[in-house]
PDB file of C-alpha atoms in Angstrom:
ATOM      1  CA  MET R   1       7.383 -21.424  -3.440  1.00  0.00           C
ATOM      2  CA  PRO R   2       4.847 -18.741  -4.433  1.00  0.00           C
ATOM      3  CA  PHE R   3       4.154 -15.903  -2.050  1.00  0.00           C
ATOM      4  CA  HIS R   4       0.570 -15.600  -0.832  1.00  0.00           C
ATOM      5  CA  TYR R   5       0.136 -12.473   1.258  1.00  0.00           C
ATOM      6  CA  GLU R   6      -3.331 -13.567   2.410  1.00  0.00           C
ATOM      7  CA  SER R   7      -1.777 -16.344   4.466  1.00  0.00           C
ATOM      8  CA  MET R   8       0.241 -13.786   6.392  1.00  0.00           C
ATOM      9  CA  LEU R   9      -2.180 -10.911   6.933  1.00  0.00           C
ATOM     10  CA  HIS R  10      -4.112 -12.487   9.774  1.00  0.00           C
ATOM     11  CA  ASN R  11      -1.194 -14.086  11.588  1.00  0.00           C
ATOM     12  CA  PHE R  12      -0.654 -11.914  14.656  1.00  0.00           C
ATOM     13  CA  PRO R  13       2.969 -12.911  15.345  1.00  0.00           C
ATOM     14  CA  LEU R  14       3.728 -11.814  11.800  1.00  0.00           C
ATOM     15  CA  HIS R  15       1.927  -8.498  12.347  1.00  0.00           C
ATOM     16  CA  ALA R  16       4.299  -7.880  15.224  1.00  0.00           C
ATOM     17  CA  THR R  17       7.343  -8.831  13.178  1.00  0.00           C
ATOM     18  CA  VAL R  18       6.292  -6.596  10.267  1.00  0.00           C
ATOM     19  CA  ALA R  19       5.777  -3.658  12.600  1.00  0.00           C
ATOM     20  CA  ARG R  20       9.136  -4.291  14.254  1.00  0.00           C
ATOM     21  CA  SER R  21      10.932  -4.647  10.914  1.00  0.00           C
ATOM     22  CA  ARG R  22       9.435  -1.348   9.734  1.00  0.00           C
ATOM     23  CA  LYS R  23      10.392   0.279  13.037  1.00  0.00           C
ATOM     24  CA  GLN R  24       6.828   1.412  13.592  1.00  0.00           C
ATOM     25  CA  PRO R  25       5.413   1.256  17.089  1.00  0.00           C
ATOM     26  CA  MET R  26       2.739  -1.286  17.848  1.00  0.00           C
ATOM     27  CA  PRO R  27       0.178  -0.744  20.564  1.00  0.00           C
ATOM     28  CA  THR R  28       1.561  -2.259  23.736  1.00  0.00           C
ATOM     29  CA  THR R  29      -0.794  -4.506  25.596  1.00  0.00           C
ATOM     30  CA  PRO R  30      -0.062  -7.746  27.406  1.00  0.00           C
ATOM     31  CA  GLN R  31      -1.326  -9.580  24.326  1.00  0.00           C
ATOM     32  CA  THR R  32       0.861  -7.702  21.823  1.00  0.00           C
ATOM     33  CA  THR R  33       3.867  -8.010  24.121  1.00  0.00           C
ATOM     34  CA  SER R  34       3.495 -11.797  24.182  1.00  0.00           C
ATOM     35  CA  ILE R  35       2.952 -11.849  20.409  1.00  0.00           C
ATOM     36  CA  ILE R  36       6.140  -9.874  19.807  1.00  0.00           C
ATOM     37  CA  ALA R  37       8.077 -12.136  22.146  1.00  0.00           C
ATOM     38  CA  ALA R  38       6.749 -15.243  20.374  1.00  0.00           C
ATOM     39  CA  ALA R  39       7.504 -14.012  16.844  1.00  0.00           C
ATOM     40  CA  PRO R  40       9.997 -16.367  15.224  1.00  0.00           C
ATOM     41  CA  ARG R  41      13.213 -14.919  13.847  1.00  0.00           C
ATOM     42  CA  ASN R  42      14.789 -16.753  10.949  1.00  0.00           C
ATOM     43  CA  SER R  43      15.949 -15.837   7.452  1.00  0.00           C
ATOM     44  CA  GLN R  44      13.091 -17.578   5.634  1.00  0.00           C
ATOM     45  CA  ARG R  45      10.494 -15.785   7.748  1.00  0.00           C
ATOM     46  CA  GLN R  46      12.298 -12.464   7.287  1.00  0.00           C
ATOM     47  CA  GLU R  47      12.366 -12.976   3.515  1.00  0.00           C
ATOM     48  CA  SER R  48       8.606 -13.602   3.534  1.00  0.00           C
ATOM     49  CA  LEU R  49       8.058 -10.529   5.660  1.00  0.00           C
ATOM     50  CA  ASP R  50      10.172  -8.441   3.302  1.00  0.00           C
ATOM     51  CA  ARG R  51       8.058  -9.605   0.350  1.00  0.00           C
ATOM     52  CA  LEU R  52       4.893  -8.841   2.301  1.00  0.00           C
ATOM     53  CA  GLN R  53       6.170  -5.377   3.129  1.00  0.00           C
ATOM     54  CA  GLU R  54       7.052  -4.716  -0.532  1.00  0.00           C
ATOM     55  CA  TYR R  55       3.601  -5.902  -1.629  1.00  0.00           C
ATOM     56  CA  LEU R  56       1.799  -3.758   0.925  1.00  0.00           C
ATOM     57  CA  HIS R  57       3.891  -0.730  -0.018  1.00  0.00           C
ATOM     58  CA  LYS R  58       3.308  -1.266  -3.748  1.00  0.00           C
ATOM     59  CA  TYR R  59      -0.470  -1.566  -3.355  1.00  0.00           C
ATOM     60  CA  ARG R  60      -0.988   0.742  -0.383  1.00  0.00           C
ATOM     61  CA  GLY R  61      -3.527   2.803  -2.338  1.00  0.00           C
ATOM     62  CA  ARG R  62      -5.724  -0.251  -2.809  1.00  0.00           C
ATOM     63  CA  LEU R  63      -5.532  -1.547   0.739  1.00  0.00           C
ATOM     64  CA  SER R  64      -7.565   1.001   2.680  1.00  0.00           C
ATOM     65  CA  TYR R  65      -9.871  -1.641   4.130  1.00  0.00           C
ATOM     66  CA  PRO R  66     -11.689   0.518   6.710  1.00  0.00           C
ATOM     67  CA  GLN R  67     -12.556   3.051   3.997  1.00  0.00           C
ATOM     68  CA  ARG R  68     -13.688   0.324   1.592  1.00  0.00           C
ATOM     69  CA  LEU R  69     -15.897  -1.225   4.282  1.00  0.00           C
ATOM     70  CA  ALA R  70     -17.383   2.176   5.159  1.00  0.00           C
ATOM     71  CA  GLU R  71     -18.274   2.637   1.479  1.00  0.00           C
ATOM     72  CA  GLY R  72     -19.902  -0.802   1.394  1.00  0.00           C
ATOM     73  CA  ARG R  73     -17.303  -2.163  -1.037  1.00  0.00           C
ATOM     74  CA  ALA R  74     -15.907  -5.684  -0.963  1.00  0.00           C
ATOM     75  CA  ILE R  75     -12.451  -6.270   0.471  1.00  0.00           C
ATOM     76  CA  GLY R  76     -11.464  -9.423  -1.342  1.00  0.00           C
ATOM     77  CA  GLY R  77     -12.244 -11.353  -4.456  1.00  0.00           C
ATOM     78  CA  VAL R  78     -13.984 -14.186  -2.634  1.00  0.00           C
ATOM     79  CA  GLN R  79     -17.431 -13.155  -3.851  1.00  0.00           C
ATOM     80  CA  VAL R  80     -16.239 -12.853  -7.436  1.00  0.00           C
ATOM     81  CA  GLU R  81     -14.352 -16.144  -7.300  1.00  0.00           C
ATOM     82  CA  GLY R  82     -17.368 -17.913  -5.808  1.00  0.00           C
ATOM     83  CA  ALA R  83     -19.716 -16.511  -8.441  1.00  0.00           C
ATOM     84  CA  CYS R  84     -17.376 -17.521 -11.272  1.00  0.00           C
ATOM     85  CA  LYS R  85     -16.932 -20.998  -9.841  1.00  0.00           C
ATOM     86  CA  HIS R  86     -20.700 -21.468  -9.488  1.00  0.00           C
ATOM     87  CA  MET R  87     -21.484 -20.039 -12.928  1.00  0.00           C
ATOM     88  CA  ILE R  88     -18.863 -22.116 -14.734  1.00  0.00           C
ATOM     89  CA  ALA R  89     -19.652 -25.289 -12.787  1.00  0.00           C
ATOM     90  CA  ARG R  90     -23.330 -24.900 -13.650  1.00  0.00           C
ATOM     91  CA  ARG R  91     -22.444 -24.582 -17.329  1.00  0.00           C
ATOM     92  CA  LEU R  92     -20.080 -27.555 -17.294  1.00  0.00           C
ATOM     93  CA  LYS R  93     -22.456 -29.842 -15.392  1.00  0.00           C
ATOM     94  CA  GLN R  94     -25.488 -29.443 -17.648  1.00  0.00           C
ATOM     95  CA  THR R  95     -27.118 -32.695 -18.677  1.00  0.00           C
ATOM     96  CA  GLY R  96     -25.472 -34.203 -21.722  1.00  0.00           C
ATOM     97  CA  THR R  97     -22.487 -31.863 -21.838  1.00  0.00           C
ATOM     98  CA  ARG R  98     -18.968 -33.132 -22.309  1.00  0.00           C
ATOM     99  CA  TRP R  99     -15.906 -30.958 -21.984  1.00  0.00           C
ATOM    100  CA  GLN R 100     -12.252 -31.266 -22.728  1.00  0.00           C
ATOM    101  CA  LEU R 101     -10.108 -29.670 -20.080  1.00  0.00           C
ATOM    102  CA  ARG R 102      -8.205 -27.528 -22.585  1.00  0.00           C
ATOM    103  CA  ARG R 103     -11.480 -25.898 -23.652  1.00  0.00           C
ATOM    104  CA  VAL R 104     -12.793 -25.144 -20.182  1.00  0.00           C
ATOM    105  CA  ASN R 105     -10.707 -21.955 -19.937  1.00  0.00           C
ATOM    106  CA  ARG R 106     -12.270 -20.691 -23.155  1.00  0.00           C
ATOM    107  CA  ILE R 107     -15.780 -21.071 -21.791  1.00  0.00           C
ATOM    108  CA  ALA R 108     -14.644 -19.519 -18.502  1.00  0.00           C
ATOM    109  CA  ASP R 109     -13.300 -16.492 -20.391  1.00  0.00           C
ATOM    110  CA  LEU R 110     -16.581 -16.108 -22.268  1.00  0.00           C
ATOM    111  CA  CYS R 111     -18.655 -16.451 -19.105  1.00  0.00           C
ATOM    112  CA  ALA R 112     -16.511 -13.889 -17.283  1.00  0.00           C
ATOM    113  CA  MET R 113     -16.689 -11.498 -20.235  1.00  0.00           C
ATOM    114  CA  LEU R 114     -20.494 -11.648 -20.231  1.00  0.00           C
ATOM    115  CA  TYR R 115     -20.550 -10.235 -16.694  1.00  0.00           C
ATOM    116  CA  SER R 116     -17.776  -7.678 -17.176  1.00  0.00           C
ATOM    117  CA  ASP R 117     -17.425  -4.204 -18.647  1.00  0.00           C
ATOM    118  CA  HIS R 118     -16.051  -5.746 -21.850  1.00  0.00           C
ATOM    119  CA  ARG R 119     -19.323  -7.378 -22.927  1.00  0.00           C
ATOM    120  CA  ASP R 120     -20.464  -4.528 -25.213  1.00  0.00           C
ATOM    121  CA  ALA R 121     -17.058  -4.171 -26.885  1.00  0.00           C
ATOM    122  CA  TYR R 122     -16.953  -7.928 -27.512  1.00  0.00           C
ATOM    123  CA  ARG R 123     -20.412  -7.923 -29.077  1.00  0.00           C
ATOM    124  CA  ALA R 124     -19.574  -4.901 -31.245  1.00  0.00           C
ATOM    125  CA  ALA R 125     -16.425  -6.606 -32.544  1.00  0.00           C
ATOM    126  CA  SER R 126     -18.104  -9.985 -33.146  1.00  0.00           C
ATOM    127  CA  PRO R 127     -19.492 -10.849 -36.570  1.00  0.00           C
ATOM    128  CA  PRO R 128     -23.311 -11.059 -36.761  1.00  0.00           C
TER     129      PRO R 128
END
């Protein structure tokens, strides 16, 4: 089963378990106390928490969300994913177009390249 850290980041019982497993104090309020008490303890959950902890440690330099928000930068890729989905869907749904599934990724790559930093390099390397 693939690990998706997003599914764990906003689950408060898991926040408590991660903090406890890292031996870092959590703020104690009646709410956090009940969350800690309710946190499940089993090997599968602990394995997921260990993977989450490794991920967060590995990418800690990229996860400074308060700083990113203060700078007006996006936190996630939702905006990018939504724009790509809309752009590619618009291209694929044009009147009279027919696509084979195996070729959709090629058009997606080209569409993404047009809006990336690689556009100029691609055009320079392409024959006239």
